[in-house]
Amino acid sequence: MNAAGFPLLSLVTFLPLLGALIIMMVRGDAAVVASNARWTALWTSLITFGLSLVIWAQFDKANVDYQFVEQVSWLPEFGVAYIMGVDGISILFILLSTLLTPICILASWESVQSRVREYMVAFLILETMMVGMFCALDFILFYIFFEAVLIPMFLIIGIWGGARRVYASYKFFLYTLLGSVLMLLAIIALWYQAGTTNIPELSEFDIPFNLQIWLFLAFFASFAVKVPMWPVHTWLPDAHVEAPTAGSVILAGVLLKMGAYGFLRFSVPLLPEASQFFAPFIYVLSIVAVVYTSLVALAQTDMKKLIAYSSVAHMGIVTLGIFTFNQQGIEGALFTMLSHGVVSGALFLCVGVLYDRVHTREIARYGGVAKIMPAYALIFMLFTMASVALPGTAGFPGEFLVIIGAWAVNPWVAFGATLGMILGAAYMLSLYRRVAFGKITRDDLRALLDLSPREIAIFAPLIALTLWMGIYPQSFLSFFSVTVSQMVQEHQDAIRAASNLAGL
């Protein structure tokens, strides 16, 4: 709760759910229902974003403990409680979730014309689950939010997606669900061992190394699919290609961060020895993801698919940074997660702008767009530059810090990450050149209209954030530097204690 004893986190979490219930009660003809659903969803998400800004403003960056904590007894006989709280890691992901939701609703304003009420309800429920997952301080509560995210996303892809939407939605659902089942087993094993599912209390519990190994593998099965890491990434390109534009934005912007957040919140702090043991394995998977998926992106002919593969490569940078176990690497991973959430979301919106006008994402169908849509071309260029980590944009600080952190571990690991940045520049600049430059060879392209005021309003906050994060990254790093510093210190202490115990 805040200083006045007000349950801000619960309000931010469940206000979208209340908005969804109001939308479900709207009555009238189809046009009235659709209009009321859009406006109710937009205002609900904007108020939620405003409340999350209040949390951000009141957050004490020097305090390493969880803040705004709310606790209510839930299942006391099993040691399970409703506990919500935020620290320097989770608060920025809550802001990212509440920022992207109204942007997604605005982006769907005209492109979604069927079952508008159900669509808006799905998005608001999805927001509740995302925010709840980042606030949860009890494993059971976390698992409920983590799993419940699948349902609205499954519906958004399966109902409002493209021609192969059913295949893509089932593939997304089955991949992520199967991994999560093993996480549930790990949570049960932890409960048997410690007698509680309280996450702060579990962080103080000493787990034997042999059990850590099995728990790490169980958590890894869930989080690696969610990231997604190579080779369990194959559901992502299909999900992105078939999802509506707003679905791709929220999938890339927030949902891909859930797996990396899980590694940071549970695998590294609760299972330090196992994390250290499996770190070389993670490096190999991460570098393969960075290099292999970048090469695959180079060969793509569909804009969405290219950006989807670039997301896998960027998330490889993130997992590499997390498992360096040093300040620079973890801070770089967190910053990359945030910047990727903003930049990749904006890139999917850029693709959506063209798709709404021409109804194709085939790169070969475009060319010379900069001559007829100059404002669009300028914005698309900014996000392309951010995606290739140009200094002065959001993409640079995070990847730079990860490379510094990786160099401290092994120069060859840092080389792998750098190679990914070079390949990333190759496929993104190639995409921009083929879409924006060259001759206009098609009549339908000559009739394209530049960005509308609504589209400019959608891009405006993402442009501001991309430049803000690139020019003054410290304003974001300062939120999680204290939390990361403590995490690194505790990890080093745990490894040192284990080495002393083993007589090494």
PDB file of C-alpha atoms in Angstrom, residues 145-419:
ATOM      1  CA  PHE A 145      -1.503 -14.619 -13.522  1.00  0.00           C
ATOM      2  CA  PHE A 146       1.303 -16.179 -15.606  1.00  0.00           C
ATOM      3  CA  GLU A 147      -0.988 -18.877 -16.974  1.00  0.00           C
ATOM      4  CA  ALA A 148      -4.114 -16.746 -17.294  1.00  0.00           C
ATOM      5  CA  VAL A 149      -2.299 -14.476 -19.757  1.00  0.00           C
ATOM      6  CA  LEU A 150      -2.544 -17.330 -22.262  1.00  0.00           C
ATOM      7  CA  ILE A 151      -6.334 -17.250 -22.486  1.00  0.00           C
ATOM      8  CA  PRO A 152      -6.994 -13.695 -23.770  1.00  0.00           C
ATOM      9  CA  MET A 153      -3.906 -13.869 -26.017  1.00  0.00           C
ATOM     10  CA  PHE A 154      -5.079 -17.219 -27.419  1.00  0.00           C
ATOM     11  CA  LEU A 155      -8.456 -15.619 -28.235  1.00  0.00           C
ATOM     12  CA  ILE A 156      -6.927 -12.451 -29.727  1.00  0.00           C
ATOM     13  CA  ILE A 157      -4.817 -14.507 -32.134  1.00  0.00           C
ATOM     14  CA  GLY A 158      -7.442 -17.185 -32.775  1.00  0.00           C
ATOM     15  CA  ILE A 159     -10.444 -14.894 -33.426  1.00  0.00           C
ATOM     16  CA  TRP A 160      -9.037 -11.648 -34.832  1.00  0.00           C
ATOM     17  CA  GLY A 161      -5.891 -13.033 -36.505  1.00  0.00           C
ATOM     18  CA  GLY A 162      -4.999 -13.854 -40.098  1.00  0.00           C
ATOM     19  CA  ALA A 163      -5.780 -16.801 -42.361  1.00  0.00           C
ATOM     20  CA  ARG A 164      -3.823 -19.367 -40.295  1.00  0.00           C
ATOM     21  CA  ARG A 165      -4.908 -17.911 -36.949  1.00  0.00           C
ATOM     22  CA  VAL A 166      -6.285 -21.149 -35.489  1.00  0.00           C
ATOM     23  CA  TYR A 167      -3.053 -23.060 -36.150  1.00  0.00           C
ATOM     24  CA  ALA A 168      -0.950 -20.206 -34.737  1.00  0.00           C
ATOM     25  CA  SER A 169      -3.092 -19.763 -31.624  1.00  0.00           C
ATOM     26  CA  TYR A 170      -3.066 -23.479 -30.759  1.00  0.00           C
ATOM     27  CA  LYS A 171       0.682 -23.671 -31.326  1.00  0.00           C
ATOM     28  CA  PHE A 172       1.203 -20.647 -29.052  1.00  0.00           C
ATOM     29  CA  PHE A 173      -1.074 -22.114 -26.388  1.00  0.00           C
ATOM     30  CA  LEU A 174       0.346 -25.646 -26.380  1.00  0.00           C
ATOM     31  CA  TYR A 175       4.003 -24.588 -26.373  1.00  0.00           C
ATOM     32  CA  THR A 176       3.608 -22.207 -23.458  1.00  0.00           C
ATOM     33  CA  LEU A 177       1.212 -24.385 -21.474  1.00  0.00           C
ATOM     34  CA  LEU A 178       3.374 -27.519 -21.635  1.00  0.00           C
ATOM     35  CA  GLY A 179       6.400 -25.605 -20.346  1.00  0.00           C
ATOM     36  CA  SER A 180       4.385 -24.054 -17.546  1.00  0.00           C
ATOM     37  CA  VAL A 181       3.184 -27.421 -16.228  1.00  0.00           C
ATOM     38  CA  LEU A 182       6.757 -28.222 -15.225  1.00  0.00           C
ATOM     39  CA  MET A 183       6.954 -24.875 -13.417  1.00  0.00           C
ATOM     40  CA  LEU A 184       3.902 -25.871 -11.387  1.00  0.00           C
ATOM     41  CA  LEU A 185       5.696 -29.055 -10.338  1.00  0.00           C
ATOM     42  CA  ALA A 186       8.685 -26.950  -9.304  1.00  0.00           C
ATOM     43  CA  ILE A 187       6.438 -24.678  -7.215  1.00  0.00           C
ATOM     44  CA  ILE A 188       4.909 -27.700  -5.468  1.00  0.00           C
ATOM     45  CA  ALA A 189       8.389 -29.090  -4.766  1.00  0.00           C
ATOM     46  CA  LEU A 190       9.426 -25.729  -3.295  1.00  0.00           C
ATOM     47  CA  TRP A 191       6.319 -25.670  -1.122  1.00  0.00           C
ATOM     48  CA  TYR A 192       7.058 -29.178   0.189  1.00  0.00           C
ATOM     49  CA  GLN A 193      10.621 -28.164   0.943  1.00  0.00           C
ATOM     50  CA  ALA A 194      10.016 -24.739   2.510  1.00  0.00           C
ATOM     51  CA  GLY A 195       6.381 -24.864   3.626  1.00  0.00           C
ATOM     52  CA  THR A 196       5.543 -21.557   1.971  1.00  0.00           C
ATOM     53  CA  THR A 197       5.034 -20.007  -1.443  1.00  0.00           C
ATOM     54  CA  ASN A 198       5.915 -16.514  -0.229  1.00  0.00           C
ATOM     55  CA  ILE A 199       8.586 -15.317  -2.671  1.00  0.00           C
ATOM     56  CA  PRO A 200      10.494 -12.980  -0.288  1.00  0.00           C
ATOM     57  CA  GLU A 201      10.585 -15.749   2.351  1.00  0.00           C
ATOM     58  CA  LEU A 202      11.747 -18.319  -0.226  1.00  0.00           C
ATOM     59  CA  SER A 203      14.646 -16.047  -1.196  1.00  0.00           C
ATOM     60  CA  GLU A 204      16.004 -16.596   2.347  1.00  0.00           C
ATOM     61  CA  PHE A 205      15.602 -20.386   2.136  1.00  0.00           C
ATOM     62  CA  ASP A 206      18.673 -22.540   1.499  1.00  0.00           C
ATOM     63  CA  ILE A 207      17.868 -25.101  -1.211  1.00  0.00           C
ATOM     64  CA  PRO A 208      20.193 -28.132  -1.603  1.00  0.00           C
ATOM     65  CA  PHE A 209      22.228 -28.190  -4.820  1.00  0.00           C
ATOM     66  CA  ASN A 210      20.716 -31.426  -6.152  1.00  0.00           C
ATOM     67  CA  LEU A 211      17.202 -30.028  -5.746  1.00  0.00           C
ATOM     68  CA  GLN A 212      18.310 -26.728  -7.293  1.00  0.00           C
ATOM     69  CA  ILE A 213      19.338 -28.586 -10.450  1.00  0.00           C
ATOM     70  CA  TRP A 214      15.901 -30.169 -10.906  1.00  0.00           C
ATOM     71  CA  LEU A 215      14.046 -26.986  -9.994  1.00  0.00           C
ATOM     72  CA  PHE A 216      16.167 -24.971 -12.419  1.00  0.00           C
ATOM     73  CA  LEU A 217      15.353 -27.369 -15.254  1.00  0.00           C
ATOM     74  CA  ALA A 218      11.636 -27.213 -14.458  1.00  0.00           C
ATOM     75  CA  PHE A 219      11.615 -23.403 -14.374  1.00  0.00           C
ATOM     76  CA  PHE A 220      13.798 -23.316 -17.470  1.00  0.00           C
ATOM     77  CA  ALA A 221      11.244 -25.353 -19.434  1.00  0.00           C
ATOM     78  CA  SER A 222       8.642 -22.677 -18.772  1.00  0.00           C
ATOM     79  CA  PHE A 223      10.694 -19.509 -19.030  1.00  0.00           C
ATOM     80  CA  ALA A 224      12.748 -20.572 -22.080  1.00  0.00           C
ATOM     81  CA  VAL A 225       9.553 -21.118 -24.080  1.00  0.00           C
ATOM     82  CA  LYS A 226       8.151 -17.785 -22.979  1.00  0.00           C
ATOM     83  CA  VAL A 227      11.326 -15.784 -23.853  1.00  0.00           C
ATOM     84  CA  PRO A 228      11.507 -17.628 -26.389  1.00  0.00           C
ATOM     85  CA  MET A 229      14.968 -19.190 -26.578  1.00  0.00           C
ATOM     86  CA  TRP A 230      16.298 -21.249 -29.458  1.00  0.00           C
ATOM     87  CA  PRO A 231      15.192 -23.990 -30.289  1.00  0.00           C
ATOM     88  CA  VAL A 232      11.742 -23.556 -28.676  1.00  0.00           C
ATOM     89  CA  HIS A 233      11.101 -20.262 -30.474  1.00  0.00           C
ATOM     90  CA  THR A 234       9.148 -21.618 -33.436  1.00  0.00           C
ATOM     91  CA  TRP A 235       5.737 -20.645 -32.057  1.00  0.00           C
ATOM     92  CA  LEU A 236       6.657 -16.938 -32.083  1.00  0.00           C
ATOM     93  CA  PRO A 237       6.919 -16.159 -35.842  1.00  0.00           C
ATOM     94  CA  ASP A 238       3.587 -17.909 -36.475  1.00  0.00           C
ATOM     95  CA  ALA A 239       1.911 -16.093 -33.580  1.00  0.00           C
ATOM     96  CA  HIS A 240       3.231 -12.704 -34.734  1.00  0.00           C
ATOM     97  CA  VAL A 241       2.325 -13.201 -38.392  1.00  0.00           C
ATOM     98  CA  GLU A 242      -1.235 -14.306 -37.646  1.00  0.00           C
ATOM     99  CA  ALA A 243      -1.990 -11.962 -34.725  1.00  0.00           C
ATOM    100  CA  PRO A 244      -3.680  -8.611 -35.355  1.00  0.00           C
ATOM    101  CA  THR A 245      -1.316  -5.633 -35.146  1.00  0.00           C
ATOM    102  CA  ALA A 246      -2.188  -4.809 -31.538  1.00  0.00           C
ATOM    103  CA  GLY A 247      -1.732  -8.468 -30.593  1.00  0.00           C
ATOM    104  CA  SER A 248       1.777  -8.440 -32.028  1.00  0.00           C
ATOM    105  CA  VAL A 249       2.542  -5.207 -30.162  1.00  0.00           C
ATOM    106  CA  ILE A 250       1.551  -6.591 -26.769  1.00  0.00           C
ATOM    107  CA  LEU A 251       3.138  -9.977 -27.511  1.00  0.00           C
ATOM    108  CA  ALA A 252       6.509  -8.428 -28.358  1.00  0.00           C
ATOM    109  CA  GLY A 253       6.199  -5.562 -25.906  1.00  0.00           C
ATOM    110  CA  VAL A 254       5.258  -7.410 -22.727  1.00  0.00           C
ATOM    111  CA  LEU A 255       4.567 -11.135 -23.077  1.00  0.00           C
ATOM    112  CA  LEU A 256       8.073 -11.986 -24.320  1.00  0.00           C
ATOM    113  CA  LYS A 257       9.447 -10.311 -21.190  1.00  0.00           C
ATOM    114  CA  MET A 258       7.643 -12.738 -18.876  1.00  0.00           C
ATOM    115  CA  GLY A 259      10.187 -15.525 -19.369  1.00  0.00           C
ATOM    116  CA  ALA A 260      13.203 -13.281 -18.818  1.00  0.00           C
ATOM    117  CA  TYR A 261      11.453 -11.768 -15.795  1.00  0.00           C
ATOM    118  CA  GLY A 262      11.006 -15.293 -14.442  1.00  0.00           C
ATOM    119  CA  PHE A 263      14.723 -16.026 -14.847  1.00  0.00           C
ATOM    120  CA  LEU A 264      15.550 -12.812 -12.962  1.00  0.00           C
ATOM    121  CA  ARG A 265      12.922 -13.157 -10.258  1.00  0.00           C
ATOM    122  CA  PHE A 266      13.256 -16.898  -9.519  1.00  0.00           C
ATOM    123  CA  SER A 267      16.026 -18.831 -11.273  1.00  0.00           C
ATOM    124  CA  VAL A 268      18.956 -16.531 -10.431  1.00  0.00           C
ATOM    125  CA  PRO A 269      18.084 -15.478  -6.838  1.00  0.00           C
ATOM    126  CA  LEU A 270      16.461 -18.716  -5.590  1.00  0.00           C
ATOM    127  CA  LEU A 271      18.735 -21.189  -7.383  1.00  0.00           C
ATOM    128  CA  PRO A 272      22.170 -19.485  -7.520  1.00  0.00           C
ATOM    129  CA  GLU A 273      24.346 -22.603  -7.710  1.00  0.00           C
ATOM    130  CA  ALA A 274      22.232 -24.237 -10.408  1.00  0.00           C
ATOM    131  CA  SER A 275      22.117 -20.965 -12.354  1.00  0.00           C
ATOM    132  CA  GLN A 276      25.901 -20.764 -12.220  1.00  0.00           C
ATOM    133  CA  PHE A 277      26.161 -24.443 -13.224  1.00  0.00           C
ATOM    134  CA  PHE A 278      23.932 -24.009 -16.286  1.00  0.00           C
ATOM    135  CA  ALA A 279      25.286 -20.581 -17.322  1.00  0.00           C
ATOM    136  CA  PRO A 280      27.604 -21.934 -20.092  1.00  0.00           C
ATOM    137  CA  PHE A 281      24.637 -23.843 -21.526  1.00  0.00           C
ATOM    138  CA  ILE A 282      22.596 -20.610 -21.528  1.00  0.00           C
ATOM    139  CA  TYR A 283      25.431 -18.732 -23.261  1.00  0.00           C
ATOM    140  CA  VAL A 284      25.495 -21.295 -26.077  1.00  0.00           C
ATOM    141  CA  LEU A 285      21.711 -21.184 -26.571  1.00  0.00           C
ATOM    142  CA  SER A 286      21.684 -17.391 -26.435  1.00  0.00           C
ATOM    143  CA  ILE A 287      24.450 -16.938 -28.999  1.00  0.00           C
ATOM    144  CA  VAL A 288      22.886 -19.516 -31.313  1.00  0.00           C
ATOM    145  CA  ALA A 289      19.597 -17.611 -30.980  1.00  0.00           C
ATOM    146  CA  VAL A 290      21.291 -14.288 -31.728  1.00  0.00           C
ATOM    147  CA  VAL A 291      23.244 -15.508 -34.779  1.00  0.00           C
ATOM    148  CA  TYR A 292      20.890 -18.139 -36.228  1.00  0.00           C
ATOM    149  CA  THR A 293      17.650 -16.147 -35.989  1.00  0.00           C
ATOM    150  CA  SER A 294      19.418 -13.048 -37.354  1.00  0.00           C
ATOM    151  CA  LEU A 295      20.436 -15.058 -40.423  1.00  0.00           C
ATOM    152  CA  VAL A 296      16.879 -16.377 -40.743  1.00  0.00           C
ATOM    153  CA  ALA A 297      15.571 -12.799 -40.489  1.00  0.00           C
ATOM    154  CA  LEU A 298      17.787 -11.827 -43.420  1.00  0.00           C
ATOM    155  CA  ALA A 299      15.960 -14.330 -45.622  1.00  0.00           C
ATOM    156  CA  GLN A 300      12.407 -13.254 -44.757  1.00  0.00           C
ATOM    157  CA  THR A 301       9.992 -11.787 -47.287  1.00  0.00           C
ATOM    158  CA  ASP A 302       7.257 -10.918 -44.755  1.00  0.00           C
ATOM    159  CA  MET A 303       7.833  -7.780 -42.685  1.00  0.00           C
ATOM    160  CA  LYS A 304       6.172  -9.142 -39.550  1.00  0.00           C
ATOM    161  CA  LYS A 305       8.097 -12.388 -39.717  1.00  0.00           C
ATOM    162  CA  LEU A 306      11.375 -10.506 -40.069  1.00  0.00           C
ATOM    163  CA  ILE A 307      10.652  -8.423 -36.959  1.00  0.00           C
ATOM    164  CA  ALA A 308       9.504 -11.564 -35.109  1.00  0.00           C
ATOM    165  CA  TYR A 309      12.848 -13.265 -35.748  1.00  0.00           C
ATOM    166  CA  SER A 310      14.631 -10.079 -34.712  1.00  0.00           C
ATOM    167  CA  SER A 311      12.746 -10.317 -31.411  1.00  0.00           C
ATOM    168  CA  VAL A 312      14.162 -13.797 -30.808  1.00  0.00           C
ATOM    169  CA  ALA A 313      17.660 -12.423 -31.476  1.00  0.00           C
ATOM    170  CA  HIS A 314      17.153  -9.497 -29.090  1.00  0.00           C
ATOM    171  CA  MET A 315      15.847 -11.785 -26.378  1.00  0.00           C
ATOM    172  CA  GLY A 316      19.013 -13.881 -26.843  1.00  0.00           C
ATOM    173  CA  ILE A 317      20.942 -10.751 -25.846  1.00  0.00           C
ATOM    174  CA  VAL A 318      18.687 -10.489 -22.784  1.00  0.00           C
ATOM    175  CA  THR A 319      19.251 -14.071 -21.548  1.00  0.00           C
ATOM    176  CA  LEU A 320      22.980 -13.660 -22.164  1.00  0.00           C
ATOM    177  CA  GLY A 321      23.020 -10.543 -19.992  1.00  0.00           C
ATOM    178  CA  ILE A 322      21.028 -12.115 -17.149  1.00  0.00           C
ATOM    179  CA  PHE A 323      23.366 -15.093 -16.822  1.00  0.00           C
ATOM    180  CA  THR A 324      26.536 -12.986 -16.684  1.00  0.00           C
ATOM    181  CA  PHE A 325      25.587 -12.450 -13.005  1.00  0.00           C
ATOM    182  CA  ASN A 326      27.283  -9.057 -12.977  1.00  0.00           C
ATOM    183  CA  GLN A 327      25.887  -5.551 -12.603  1.00  0.00           C
ATOM    184  CA  GLN A 328      26.459  -4.441 -16.195  1.00  0.00           C
ATOM    185  CA  GLY A 329      25.077  -7.602 -17.760  1.00  0.00           C
ATOM    186  CA  ILE A 330      21.869  -7.723 -15.722  1.00  0.00           C
ATOM    187  CA  GLU A 331      21.224  -3.985 -16.004  1.00  0.00           C
ATOM    188  CA  GLY A 332      21.848  -4.261 -19.742  1.00  0.00           C
ATOM    189  CA  ALA A 333      19.390  -7.156 -19.980  1.00  0.00           C
ATOM    190  CA  LEU A 334      16.721  -5.192 -18.115  1.00  0.00           C
ATOM    191  CA  PHE A 335      17.279  -2.096 -20.236  1.00  0.00           C
ATOM    192  CA  THR A 336      17.162  -4.189 -23.425  1.00  0.00           C
ATOM    193  CA  MET A 337      13.876  -5.737 -22.289  1.00  0.00           C
ATOM    194  CA  LEU A 338      12.369  -2.281 -21.815  1.00  0.00           C
ATOM    195  CA  SER A 339      13.755  -0.820 -25.026  1.00  0.00           C
ATOM    196  CA  HIS A 340      12.698  -3.881 -27.014  1.00  0.00           C
ATOM    197  CA  GLY A 341       9.199  -3.523 -25.581  1.00  0.00           C
ATOM    198  CA  VAL A 342       8.986   0.031 -26.895  1.00  0.00           C
ATOM    199  CA  VAL A 343      10.867  -0.333 -30.186  1.00  0.00           C
ATOM    200  CA  SER A 344       9.548  -3.699 -31.372  1.00  0.00           C
ATOM    201  CA  GLY A 345       6.021  -2.633 -30.471  1.00  0.00           C
ATOM    202  CA  ALA A 346       6.515   0.498 -32.561  1.00  0.00           C
ATOM    203  CA  LEU A 347       7.930  -1.519 -35.465  1.00  0.00           C
ATOM    204  CA  PHE A 348       4.882  -3.789 -35.479  1.00  0.00           C
ATOM    205  CA  LEU A 349       2.711  -0.652 -35.494  1.00  0.00           C
ATOM    206  CA  CYS A 350       4.702   0.613 -38.496  1.00  0.00           C
ATOM    207  CA  VAL A 351       3.985  -2.639 -40.307  1.00  0.00           C
ATOM    208  CA  GLY A 352       0.321  -2.328 -39.315  1.00  0.00           C
ATOM    209  CA  VAL A 353       0.081   1.160 -40.850  1.00  0.00           C
ATOM    210  CA  LEU A 354       1.155  -0.196 -44.251  1.00  0.00           C
ATOM    211  CA  TYR A 355      -0.947  -3.337 -43.924  1.00  0.00           C
ATOM    212  CA  ASP A 356      -4.095  -1.298 -43.171  1.00  0.00           C
ATOM    213  CA  ARG A 357      -3.569   0.599 -46.445  1.00  0.00           C
ATOM    214  CA  VAL A 358      -2.243  -2.064 -48.846  1.00  0.00           C
ATOM    215  CA  HIS A 359      -3.359  -5.296 -47.089  1.00  0.00           C
ATOM    216  CA  THR A 360      -0.076  -7.086 -47.585  1.00  0.00           C
ATOM    217  CA  ARG A 361       3.131  -7.468 -45.600  1.00  0.00           C
ATOM    218  CA  GLU A 362       5.213  -8.758 -48.505  1.00  0.00           C
ATOM    219  CA  ILE A 363       8.361  -6.631 -48.610  1.00  0.00           C
ATOM    220  CA  ALA A 364       8.633  -6.974 -52.382  1.00  0.00           C
ATOM    221  CA  ARG A 365       5.268  -5.226 -52.808  1.00  0.00           C
ATOM    222  CA  TYR A 366       6.686  -1.964 -51.456  1.00  0.00           C
ATOM    223  CA  GLY A 367       9.304   0.558 -52.504  1.00  0.00           C
ATOM    224  CA  GLY A 368       9.554   4.343 -52.562  1.00  0.00           C
ATOM    225  CA  VAL A 369       7.218   4.777 -49.595  1.00  0.00           C
ATOM    226  CA  ALA A 370       9.344   7.677 -48.312  1.00  0.00           C
ATOM    227  CA  LYS A 371       8.307   9.768 -51.348  1.00  0.00           C
ATOM    228  CA  ILE A 372       4.599   9.552 -50.614  1.00  0.00           C
ATOM    229  CA  MET A 373       4.570   9.049 -46.821  1.00  0.00           C
ATOM    230  CA  PRO A 374       7.444  11.223 -45.523  1.00  0.00           C
ATOM    231  CA  ALA A 375       6.210  11.438 -41.919  1.00  0.00           C
ATOM    232  CA  TYR A 376       5.761   7.669 -41.822  1.00  0.00           C
ATOM    233  CA  ALA A 377       9.208   7.098 -43.342  1.00  0.00           C
ATOM    234  CA  LEU A 378      10.831   9.360 -40.750  1.00  0.00           C
ATOM    235  CA  ILE A 379       9.182   7.557 -37.835  1.00  0.00           C
ATOM    236  CA  PHE A 380       9.920   4.132 -39.327  1.00  0.00           C
ATOM    237  CA  MET A 381      13.562   5.167 -39.711  1.00  0.00           C
ATOM    238  CA  LEU A 382      13.809   6.227 -36.056  1.00  0.00           C
ATOM    239  CA  PHE A 383      12.570   2.850 -34.819  1.00  0.00           C
ATOM    240  CA  THR A 384      14.761   1.007 -37.331  1.00  0.00           C
ATOM    241  CA  MET A 385      17.792   2.884 -35.992  1.00  0.00           C
ATOM    242  CA  ALA A 386      16.744   2.077 -32.427  1.00  0.00           C
ATOM    243  CA  SER A 387      16.405  -1.604 -33.333  1.00  0.00           C
ATOM    244  CA  VAL A 388      19.993  -1.668 -34.654  1.00  0.00           C
ATOM    245  CA  ALA A 389      21.150  -0.004 -31.395  1.00  0.00           C
ATOM    246  CA  LEU A 390      22.246   3.327 -32.842  1.00  0.00           C
ATOM    247  CA  PRO A 391      23.731   5.508 -30.042  1.00  0.00           C
ATOM    248  CA  GLY A 392      21.235   8.128 -28.932  1.00  0.00           C
ATOM    249  CA  THR A 393      18.301   5.738 -29.268  1.00  0.00           C
ATOM    250  CA  ALA A 394      16.744   3.292 -26.794  1.00  0.00           C
ATOM    251  CA  GLY A 395      18.425   0.240 -28.291  1.00  0.00           C
ATOM    252  CA  PHE A 396      22.011   1.239 -27.580  1.00  0.00           C
ATOM    253  CA  PRO A 397      22.497   1.457 -23.760  1.00  0.00           C
ATOM    254  CA  GLY A 398      21.147  -2.003 -22.996  1.00  0.00           C
ATOM    255  CA  GLU A 399      23.082  -3.918 -25.648  1.00  0.00           C
ATOM    256  CA  PHE A 400      26.249  -1.952 -24.832  1.00  0.00           C
ATOM    257  CA  LEU A 401      25.962  -2.898 -21.144  1.00  0.00           C
ATOM    258  CA  VAL A 402      25.315  -6.555 -21.987  1.00  0.00           C
ATOM    259  CA  ILE A 403      28.467  -6.671 -24.117  1.00  0.00           C
ATOM    260  CA  ILE A 404      30.487  -5.132 -21.262  1.00  0.00           C
ATOM    261  CA  GLY A 405      29.023  -7.675 -18.851  1.00  0.00           C
ATOM    262  CA  ALA A 406      29.663 -10.552 -21.262  1.00  0.00           C
ATOM    263  CA  TRP A 407      33.262  -9.426 -21.826  1.00  0.00           C
ATOM    264  CA  ALA A 408      33.894  -9.796 -18.086  1.00  0.00           C
ATOM    265  CA  VAL A 409      32.721 -13.412 -18.347  1.00  0.00           C
ATOM    266  CA  ASN A 410      34.354 -14.414 -21.621  1.00  0.00           C
ATOM    267  CA  PRO A 411      35.445 -12.269 -24.617  1.00  0.00           C
ATOM    268  CA  TRP A 412      34.092 -14.905 -27.028  1.00  0.00           C
ATOM    269  CA  VAL A 413      30.649 -14.596 -25.469  1.00  0.00           C
ATOM    270  CA  ALA A 414      30.876 -10.818 -25.964  1.00  0.00           C
ATOM    271  CA  PHE A 415      31.926 -11.416 -29.584  1.00  0.00           C
ATOM    272  CA  GLY A 416      28.789 -13.506 -30.147  1.00  0.00           C
ATOM    273  CA  ALA A 417      26.601 -10.694 -28.855  1.00  0.00           C
ATOM    274  CA  THR A 418      28.426  -8.156 -31.024  1.00  0.00           C
ATOM    275  CA  LEU A 419      27.991 -10.362 -34.093  1.00  0.00           C
TER     276      LEU A 419
END
